[in-house]
CSV table of C-alpha atoms in Angstrom, one decimal:
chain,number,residue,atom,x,y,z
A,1,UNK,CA,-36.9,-8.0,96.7
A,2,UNK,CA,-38.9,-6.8,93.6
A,3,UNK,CA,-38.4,-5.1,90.5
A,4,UNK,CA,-37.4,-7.1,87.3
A,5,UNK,CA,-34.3,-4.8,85.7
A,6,UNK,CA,-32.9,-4.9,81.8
A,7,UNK,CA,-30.3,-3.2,81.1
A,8,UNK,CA,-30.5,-1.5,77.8
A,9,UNK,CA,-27.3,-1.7,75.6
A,10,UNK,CA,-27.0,1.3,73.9
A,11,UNK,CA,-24.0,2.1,71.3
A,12,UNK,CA,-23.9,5.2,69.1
A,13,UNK,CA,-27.5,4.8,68.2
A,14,UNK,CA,-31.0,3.0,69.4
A,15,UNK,CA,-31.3,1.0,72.7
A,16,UNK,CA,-30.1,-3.0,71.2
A,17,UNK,CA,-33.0,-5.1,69.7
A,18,UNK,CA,-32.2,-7.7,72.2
A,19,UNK,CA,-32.7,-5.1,75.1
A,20,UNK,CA,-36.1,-4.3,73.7
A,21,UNK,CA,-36.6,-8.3,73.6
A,22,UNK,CA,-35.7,-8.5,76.8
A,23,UNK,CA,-38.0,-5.7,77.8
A,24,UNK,CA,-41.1,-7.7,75.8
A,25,UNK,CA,-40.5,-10.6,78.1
A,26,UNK,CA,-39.6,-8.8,81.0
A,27,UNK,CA,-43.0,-7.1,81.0
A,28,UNK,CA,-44.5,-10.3,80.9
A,29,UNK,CA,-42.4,-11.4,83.8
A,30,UNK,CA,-43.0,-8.7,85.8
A,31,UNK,CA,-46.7,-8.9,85.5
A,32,UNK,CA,-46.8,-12.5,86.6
A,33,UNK,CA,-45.1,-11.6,90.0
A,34,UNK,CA,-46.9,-8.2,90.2
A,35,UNK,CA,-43.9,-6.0,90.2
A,36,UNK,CA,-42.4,-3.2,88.0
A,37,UNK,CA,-40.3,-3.5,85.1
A,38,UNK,CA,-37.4,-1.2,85.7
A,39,UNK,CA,-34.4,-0.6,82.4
A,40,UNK,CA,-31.2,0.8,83.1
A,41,UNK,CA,-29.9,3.4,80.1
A,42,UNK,CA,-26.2,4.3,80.7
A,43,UNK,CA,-24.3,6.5,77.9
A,44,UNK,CA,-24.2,10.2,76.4
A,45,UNK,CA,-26.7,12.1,74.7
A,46,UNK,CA,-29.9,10.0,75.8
A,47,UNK,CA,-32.7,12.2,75.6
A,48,UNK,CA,-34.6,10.0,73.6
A,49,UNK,CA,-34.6,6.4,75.2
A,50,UNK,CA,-37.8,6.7,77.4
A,51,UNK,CA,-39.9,6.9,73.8
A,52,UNK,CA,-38.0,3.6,72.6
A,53,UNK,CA,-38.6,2.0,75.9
A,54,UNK,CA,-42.2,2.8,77.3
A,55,UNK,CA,-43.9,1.6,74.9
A,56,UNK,CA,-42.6,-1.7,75.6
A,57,UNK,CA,-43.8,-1.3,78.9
A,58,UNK,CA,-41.6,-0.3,81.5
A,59,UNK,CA,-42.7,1.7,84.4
A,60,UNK,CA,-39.1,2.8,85.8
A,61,UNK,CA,-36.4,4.0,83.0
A,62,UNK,CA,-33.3,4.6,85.4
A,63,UNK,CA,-31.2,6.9,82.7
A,64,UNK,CA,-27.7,8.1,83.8
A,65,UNK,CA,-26.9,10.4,81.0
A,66,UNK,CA,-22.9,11.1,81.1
A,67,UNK,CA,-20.3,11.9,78.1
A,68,UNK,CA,-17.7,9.4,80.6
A,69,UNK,CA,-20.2,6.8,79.9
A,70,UNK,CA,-19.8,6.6,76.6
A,71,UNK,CA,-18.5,4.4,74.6
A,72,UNK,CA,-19.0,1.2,76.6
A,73,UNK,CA,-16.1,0.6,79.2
A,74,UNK,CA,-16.2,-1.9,81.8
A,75,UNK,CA,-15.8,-0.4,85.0
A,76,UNK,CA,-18.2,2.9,85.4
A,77,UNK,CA,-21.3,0.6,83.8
A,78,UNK,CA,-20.6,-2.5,86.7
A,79,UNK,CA,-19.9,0.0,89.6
A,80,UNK,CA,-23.1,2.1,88.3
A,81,UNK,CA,-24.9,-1.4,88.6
A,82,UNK,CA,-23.6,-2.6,91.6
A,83,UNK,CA,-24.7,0.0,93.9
A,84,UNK,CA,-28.0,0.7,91.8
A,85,UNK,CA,-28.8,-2.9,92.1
A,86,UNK,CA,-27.6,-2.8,96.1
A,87,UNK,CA,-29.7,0.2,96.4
A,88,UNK,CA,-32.6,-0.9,94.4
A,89,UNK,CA,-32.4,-5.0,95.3
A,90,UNK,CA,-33.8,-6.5,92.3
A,91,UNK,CA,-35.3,-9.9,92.3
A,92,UNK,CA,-34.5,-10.4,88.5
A,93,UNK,CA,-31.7,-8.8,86.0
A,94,UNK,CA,-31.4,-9.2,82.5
A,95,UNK,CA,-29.1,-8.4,80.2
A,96,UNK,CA,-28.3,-9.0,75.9
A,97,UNK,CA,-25.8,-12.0,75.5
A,98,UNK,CA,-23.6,-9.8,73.5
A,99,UNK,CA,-19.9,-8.5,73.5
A,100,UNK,CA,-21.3,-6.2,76.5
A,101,UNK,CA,-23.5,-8.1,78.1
A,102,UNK,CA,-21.1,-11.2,78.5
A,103,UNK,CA,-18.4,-8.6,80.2
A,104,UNK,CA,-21.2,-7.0,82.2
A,105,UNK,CA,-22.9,-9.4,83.3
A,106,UNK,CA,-20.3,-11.9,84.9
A,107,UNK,CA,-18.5,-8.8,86.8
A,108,UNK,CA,-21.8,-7.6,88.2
A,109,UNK,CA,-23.1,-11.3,89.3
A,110,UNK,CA,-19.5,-11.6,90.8
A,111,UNK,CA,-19.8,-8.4,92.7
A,112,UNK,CA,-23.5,-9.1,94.5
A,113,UNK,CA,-22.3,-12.7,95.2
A,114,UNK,CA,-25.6,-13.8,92.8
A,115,UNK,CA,-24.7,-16.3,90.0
A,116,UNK,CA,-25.6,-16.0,86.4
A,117,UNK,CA,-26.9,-18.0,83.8
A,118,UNK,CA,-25.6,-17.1,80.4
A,119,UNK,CA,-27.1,-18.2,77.0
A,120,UNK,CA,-31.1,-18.4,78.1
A,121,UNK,CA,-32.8,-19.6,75.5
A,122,UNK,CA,-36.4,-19.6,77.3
A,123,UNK,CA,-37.4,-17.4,80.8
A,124,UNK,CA,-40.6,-18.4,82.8
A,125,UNK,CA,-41.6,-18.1,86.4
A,126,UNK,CA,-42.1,-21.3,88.5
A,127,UNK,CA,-41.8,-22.9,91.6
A,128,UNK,CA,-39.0,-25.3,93.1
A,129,UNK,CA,-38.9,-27.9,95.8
A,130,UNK,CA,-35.8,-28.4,97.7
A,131,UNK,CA,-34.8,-32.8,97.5
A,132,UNK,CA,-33.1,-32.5,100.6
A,133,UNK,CA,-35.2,-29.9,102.5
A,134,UNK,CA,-38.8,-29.9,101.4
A,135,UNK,CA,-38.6,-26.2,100.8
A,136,UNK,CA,-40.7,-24.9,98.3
A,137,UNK,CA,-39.6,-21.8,96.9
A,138,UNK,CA,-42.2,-19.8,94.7
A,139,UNK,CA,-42.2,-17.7,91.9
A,140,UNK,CA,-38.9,-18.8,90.9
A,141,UNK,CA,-37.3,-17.4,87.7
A,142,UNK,CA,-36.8,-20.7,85.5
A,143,UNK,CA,-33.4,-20.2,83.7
A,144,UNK,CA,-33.3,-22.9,80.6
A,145,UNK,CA,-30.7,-23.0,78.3
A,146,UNK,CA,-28.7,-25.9,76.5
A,147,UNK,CA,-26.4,-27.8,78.7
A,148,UNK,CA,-23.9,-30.5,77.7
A,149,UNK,CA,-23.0,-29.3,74.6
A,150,UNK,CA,-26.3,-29.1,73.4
A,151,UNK,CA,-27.7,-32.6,74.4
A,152,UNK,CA,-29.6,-31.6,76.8
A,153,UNK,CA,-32.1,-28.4,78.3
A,154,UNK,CA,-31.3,-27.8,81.5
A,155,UNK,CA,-33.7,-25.6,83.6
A,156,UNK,CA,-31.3,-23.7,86.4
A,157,UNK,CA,-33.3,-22.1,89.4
A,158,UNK,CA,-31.7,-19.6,91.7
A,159,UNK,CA,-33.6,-20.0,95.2
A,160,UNK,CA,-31.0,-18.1,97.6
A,161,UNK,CA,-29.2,-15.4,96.4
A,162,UNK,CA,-30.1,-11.9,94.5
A,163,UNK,CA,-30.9,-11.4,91.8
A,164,UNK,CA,-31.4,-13.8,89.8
A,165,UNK,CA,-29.4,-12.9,86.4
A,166,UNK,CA,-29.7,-14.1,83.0
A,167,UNK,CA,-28.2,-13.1,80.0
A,168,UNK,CA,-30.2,-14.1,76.5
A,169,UNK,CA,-28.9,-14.0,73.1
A,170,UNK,CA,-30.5,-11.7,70.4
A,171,UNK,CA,-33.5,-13.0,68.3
A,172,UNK,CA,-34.2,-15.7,71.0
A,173,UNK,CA,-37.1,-13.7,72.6
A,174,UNK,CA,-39.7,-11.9,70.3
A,175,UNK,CA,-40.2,-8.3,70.1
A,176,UNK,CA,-43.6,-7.0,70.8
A,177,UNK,CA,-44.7,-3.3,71.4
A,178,UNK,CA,-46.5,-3.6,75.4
A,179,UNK,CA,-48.4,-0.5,74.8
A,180,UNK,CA,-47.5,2.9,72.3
A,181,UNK,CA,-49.1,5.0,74.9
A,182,UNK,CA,-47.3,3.9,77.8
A,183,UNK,CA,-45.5,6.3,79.9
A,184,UNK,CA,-43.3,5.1,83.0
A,185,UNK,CA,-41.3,7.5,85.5
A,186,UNK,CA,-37.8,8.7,84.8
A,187,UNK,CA,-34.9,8.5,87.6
A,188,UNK,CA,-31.9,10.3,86.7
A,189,UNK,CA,-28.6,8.8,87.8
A,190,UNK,CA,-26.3,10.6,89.8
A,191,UNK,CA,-23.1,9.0,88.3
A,192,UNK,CA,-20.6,10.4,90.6
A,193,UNK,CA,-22.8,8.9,93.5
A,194,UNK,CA,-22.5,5.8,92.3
A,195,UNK,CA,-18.3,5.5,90.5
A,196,UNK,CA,-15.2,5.8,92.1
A,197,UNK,CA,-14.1,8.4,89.8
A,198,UNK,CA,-10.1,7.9,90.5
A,199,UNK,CA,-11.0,3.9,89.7
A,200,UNK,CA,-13.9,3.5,87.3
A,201,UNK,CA,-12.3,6.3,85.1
A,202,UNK,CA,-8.7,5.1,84.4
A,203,UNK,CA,-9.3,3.3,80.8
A,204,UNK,CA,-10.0,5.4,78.2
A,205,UNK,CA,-11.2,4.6,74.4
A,206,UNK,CA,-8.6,6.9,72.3
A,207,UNK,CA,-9.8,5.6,69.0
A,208,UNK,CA,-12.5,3.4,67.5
A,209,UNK,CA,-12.9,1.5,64.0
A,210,UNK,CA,-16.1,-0.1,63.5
A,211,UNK,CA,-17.3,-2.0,60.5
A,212,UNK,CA,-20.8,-3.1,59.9
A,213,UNK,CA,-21.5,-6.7,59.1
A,214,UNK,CA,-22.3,-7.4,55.0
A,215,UNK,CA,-24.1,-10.4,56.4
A,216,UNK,CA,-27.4,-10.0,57.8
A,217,UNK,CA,-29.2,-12.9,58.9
A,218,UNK,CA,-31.4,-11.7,61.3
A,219,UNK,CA,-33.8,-9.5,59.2
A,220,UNK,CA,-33.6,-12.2,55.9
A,221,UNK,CA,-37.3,-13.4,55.4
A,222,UNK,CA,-35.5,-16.6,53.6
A,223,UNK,CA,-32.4,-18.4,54.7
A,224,UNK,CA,-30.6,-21.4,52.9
A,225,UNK,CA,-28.5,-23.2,55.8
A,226,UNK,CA,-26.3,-25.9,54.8
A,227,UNK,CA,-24.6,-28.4,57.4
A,228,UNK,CA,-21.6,-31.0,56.9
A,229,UNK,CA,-23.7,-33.2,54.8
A,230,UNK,CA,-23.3,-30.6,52.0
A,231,UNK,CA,-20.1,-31.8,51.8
A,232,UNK,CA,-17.3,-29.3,50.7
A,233,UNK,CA,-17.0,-25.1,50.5
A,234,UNK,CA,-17.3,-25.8,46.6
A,235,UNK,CA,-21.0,-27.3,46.7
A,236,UNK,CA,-22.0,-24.6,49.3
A,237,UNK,CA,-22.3,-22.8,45.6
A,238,UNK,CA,-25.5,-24.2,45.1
A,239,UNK,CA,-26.8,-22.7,48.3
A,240,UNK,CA,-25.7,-19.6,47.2
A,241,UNK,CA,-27.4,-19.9,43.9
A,242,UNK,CA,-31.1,-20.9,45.7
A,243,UNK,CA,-30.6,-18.1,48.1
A,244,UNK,CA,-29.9,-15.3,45.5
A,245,UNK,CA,-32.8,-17.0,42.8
A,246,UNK,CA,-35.3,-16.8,46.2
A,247,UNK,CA,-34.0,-13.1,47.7
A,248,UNK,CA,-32.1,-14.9,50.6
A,249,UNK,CA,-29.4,-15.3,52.6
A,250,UNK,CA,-27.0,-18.2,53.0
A,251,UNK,CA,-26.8,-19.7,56.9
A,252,UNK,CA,-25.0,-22.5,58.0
A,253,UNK,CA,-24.4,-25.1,61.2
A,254,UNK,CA,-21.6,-24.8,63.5
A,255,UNK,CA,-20.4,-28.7,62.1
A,256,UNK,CA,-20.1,-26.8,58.3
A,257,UNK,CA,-18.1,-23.6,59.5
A,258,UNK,CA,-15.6,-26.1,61.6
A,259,UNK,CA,-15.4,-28.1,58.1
A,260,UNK,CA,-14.5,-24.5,56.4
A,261,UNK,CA,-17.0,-24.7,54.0
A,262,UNK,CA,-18.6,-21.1,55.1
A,263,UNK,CA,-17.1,-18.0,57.6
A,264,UNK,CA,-18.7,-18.1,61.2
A,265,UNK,CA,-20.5,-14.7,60.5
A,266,UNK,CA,-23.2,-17.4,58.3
A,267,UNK,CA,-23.1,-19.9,61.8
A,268,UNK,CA,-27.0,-20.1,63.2
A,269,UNK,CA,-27.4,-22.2,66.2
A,270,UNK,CA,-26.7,-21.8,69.9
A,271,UNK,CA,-22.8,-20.8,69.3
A,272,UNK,CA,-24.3,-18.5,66.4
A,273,UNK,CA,-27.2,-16.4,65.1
A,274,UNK,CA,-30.8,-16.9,66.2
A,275,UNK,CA,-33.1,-16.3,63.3
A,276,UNK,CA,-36.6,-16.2,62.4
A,277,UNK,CA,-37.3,-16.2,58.8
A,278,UNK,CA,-40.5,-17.1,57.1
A,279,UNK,CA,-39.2,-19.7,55.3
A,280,UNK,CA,-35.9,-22.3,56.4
A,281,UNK,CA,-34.2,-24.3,53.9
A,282,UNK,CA,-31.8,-26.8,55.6
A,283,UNK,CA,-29.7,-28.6,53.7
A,284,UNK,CA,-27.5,-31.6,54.4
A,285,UNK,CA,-28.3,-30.5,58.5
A,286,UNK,CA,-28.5,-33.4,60.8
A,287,UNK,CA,-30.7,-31.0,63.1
A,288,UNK,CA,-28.7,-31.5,66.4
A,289,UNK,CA,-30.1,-29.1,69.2
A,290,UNK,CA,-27.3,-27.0,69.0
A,291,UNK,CA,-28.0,-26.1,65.7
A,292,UNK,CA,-32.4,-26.2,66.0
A,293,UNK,CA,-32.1,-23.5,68.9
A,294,UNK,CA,-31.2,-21.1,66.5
A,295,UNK,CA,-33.7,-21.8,64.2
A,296,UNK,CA,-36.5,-23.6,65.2
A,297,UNK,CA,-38.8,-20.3,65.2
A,298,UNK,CA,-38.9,-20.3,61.8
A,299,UNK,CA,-42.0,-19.7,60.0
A,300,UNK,CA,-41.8,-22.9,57.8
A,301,UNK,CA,-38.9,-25.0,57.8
A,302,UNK,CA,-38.3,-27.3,54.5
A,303,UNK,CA,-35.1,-30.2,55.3
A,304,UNK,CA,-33.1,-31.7,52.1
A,305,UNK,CA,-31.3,-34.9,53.4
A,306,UNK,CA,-30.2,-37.9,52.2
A,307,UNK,CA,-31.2,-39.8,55.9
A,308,UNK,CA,-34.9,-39.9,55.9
A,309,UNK,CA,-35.0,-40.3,59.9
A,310,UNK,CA,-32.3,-37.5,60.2
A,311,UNK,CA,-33.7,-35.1,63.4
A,312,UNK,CA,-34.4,-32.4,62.4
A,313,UNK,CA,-37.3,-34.0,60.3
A,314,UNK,CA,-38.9,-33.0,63.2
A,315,UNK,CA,-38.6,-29.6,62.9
A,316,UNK,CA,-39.4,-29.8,59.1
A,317,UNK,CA,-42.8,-28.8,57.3
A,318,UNK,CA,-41.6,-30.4,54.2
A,319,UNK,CA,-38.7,-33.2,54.1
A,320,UNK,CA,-37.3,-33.8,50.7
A,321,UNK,CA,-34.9,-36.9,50.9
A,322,UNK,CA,-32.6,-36.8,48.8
A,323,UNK,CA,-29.0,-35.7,47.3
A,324,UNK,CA,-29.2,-31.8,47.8
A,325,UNK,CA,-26.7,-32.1,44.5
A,326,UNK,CA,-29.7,-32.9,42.5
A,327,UNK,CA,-32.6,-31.6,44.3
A,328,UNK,CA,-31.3,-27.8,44.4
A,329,UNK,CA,-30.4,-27.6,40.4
A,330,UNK,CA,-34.0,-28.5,40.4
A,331,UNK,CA,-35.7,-26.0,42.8
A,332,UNK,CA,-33.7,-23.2,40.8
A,333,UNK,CA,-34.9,-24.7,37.3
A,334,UNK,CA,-38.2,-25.0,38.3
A,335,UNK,CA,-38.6,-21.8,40.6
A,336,UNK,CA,-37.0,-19.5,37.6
A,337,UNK,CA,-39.4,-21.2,35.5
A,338,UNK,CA,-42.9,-20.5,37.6
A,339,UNK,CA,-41.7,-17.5,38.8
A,340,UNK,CA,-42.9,-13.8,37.4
């Protein structure tokens, strides 16, 4: 076995920031066990994905350039995997915890009898001892992600079977450039070696309608999150008033989007987004793991709650305690005040 593999989501544009996360920690991965990092680029008119891709590293770019590739369908990109990955025999596969990835991934798992992990929120390399056996298994991929509904991190090893897959949502891992120079070797994919055409070909996309988010939580360098302690849609106003006095955006927990008090496109936790702003302000938000996964990257994280020992305290680099009713109307007063 060797090789660690990403495939890189690509859709009418640039390879998908979570595939060049992915890469980041790949690289990191790979260097550890000593072996390449390989990406995977499937889709029409690609001419350009080895200079978004080397310089985060990788040292294979497999690249099968094909109009019947594009736009994403299901059964060409697993069949293209599947025998790449039988061909190839990878010891680790990633892939972005997206709308793809999470049709992807399962299918190809599925085929090469492997297992998956979905939802990683951290990737390391390890070893494992059997209970039963005594075996001890090294360089392990480490698999950790939330379990139990969030009240727990479970860390899932994969001693038997290849490869080991993850999937890992975007924003989790950070982005960082390997090397600008850095040129790797490029395999061009023989499609038609690797689909049944008669098969893999029968679903076709006739028509597409795409509209872009308004709400963008991933690039705002401040975020007001409000939770179920806010209390009702009507007082998630005054987060909406911080957030436009400050040049924010307005997040909340998964516990305040059940309540209706804001759309799930504002949701940040591990059924959400995953941000990293420079500055956090929770509000009325107990800080269950659920809800600090998404969020607890955060360059500084200030907590407004009414319980004092209230968990995600923890997190916090300032706790005001407090009704958010009356300390909000006083950040705006004050901030308009002080500020140029």
């Amino acid at each position: 076995m060797n090789s660690v593999f990403v495939y890189c989501e690509i859709e009418e544009g640039p390879v998908a920031d979570v595939s060049l996360e992915l890469l980041t920690k790949g690289r990191t991965l790979a260097s550890k066990l000593g072996v390449k990092l390989e990406a995977i680029a499937l889709g029409s008119g690609l001419k350009d994905v080895e200079k978004q891709v080397f310089p985060y590293g990788v040292d294979v770019l497999w690249k099968g350039d094909d109009k019947r590739l594009a736009p994403y369908t299901t059964l060409p990109h697993t069949s293209v995997l599947v025998n790449l990955f039988k061909e190839e025999k990878p010891q680790i596969a990633f892939m972005g915890a997206t709308s793809i990835g999470r049709d992807l991934g399962p299918r190809v798992s599925s085929a090469l009898h492997s297992g998956l992990t979905a939802d990683c929120t951290s990737l390391e390399i390890g070893d494992y001892e059997d209970a039963k056996t005594k075996q001890v298994y090294n360089n392990l991929l480490y698999q950790i992600r939330p379990a139990f509904g969030g009240n727990i991190v479970a860390t899932i090893v994969n001693p038997e079977c290849r490869p080991q897959m993850a999937t890992v949502r975007e924003g989790v891992m950070k982005k960082e450039i390997f090397n600008p120079s850095h040129q790797g070797e490029v395999k061009n994919i023989d499609v038609d070696r690797y689909v049944n055409a008669d098969v893999d070909f029968v679903v076709k996309v006739i028509e597409r309608h795409i509209e872009k988010s308004k709400i963008n939580l991933k690039t705002a360098p401040i975020i007001v999150a409000g939770g179920y302690g806010v209390g009702s849609k009507e007082n998630f106003n005054l987060l909406y008033e911080l957030a436009e006095v400050l040049g924010g955006e307005v997040g909340a927990s998964r516990a305040a989007v059940d309540a209706g008090f804001c759309e799930h496109e504002r949701q940040i936790g591990q059924t959400g987004t995953t941000v990293r702003p420079k500055l956090y302000i929770a509000c009325g938000i107990s800080g269950q793991i659920q809800h600090t996964a998404g969020m607890e990257e955060s360059a500084m994280v200030i907590a407004i709650n009414t319980d004092s020992n209230a968990p995600i305290n923890k997190f916090a680099d300032y706790v005001i305690t407090g009704d958010l009713n009356v300390v909000i109307p006083k950040m705006i007063q004050y901030y308009k005040k002080n500020s140029k």
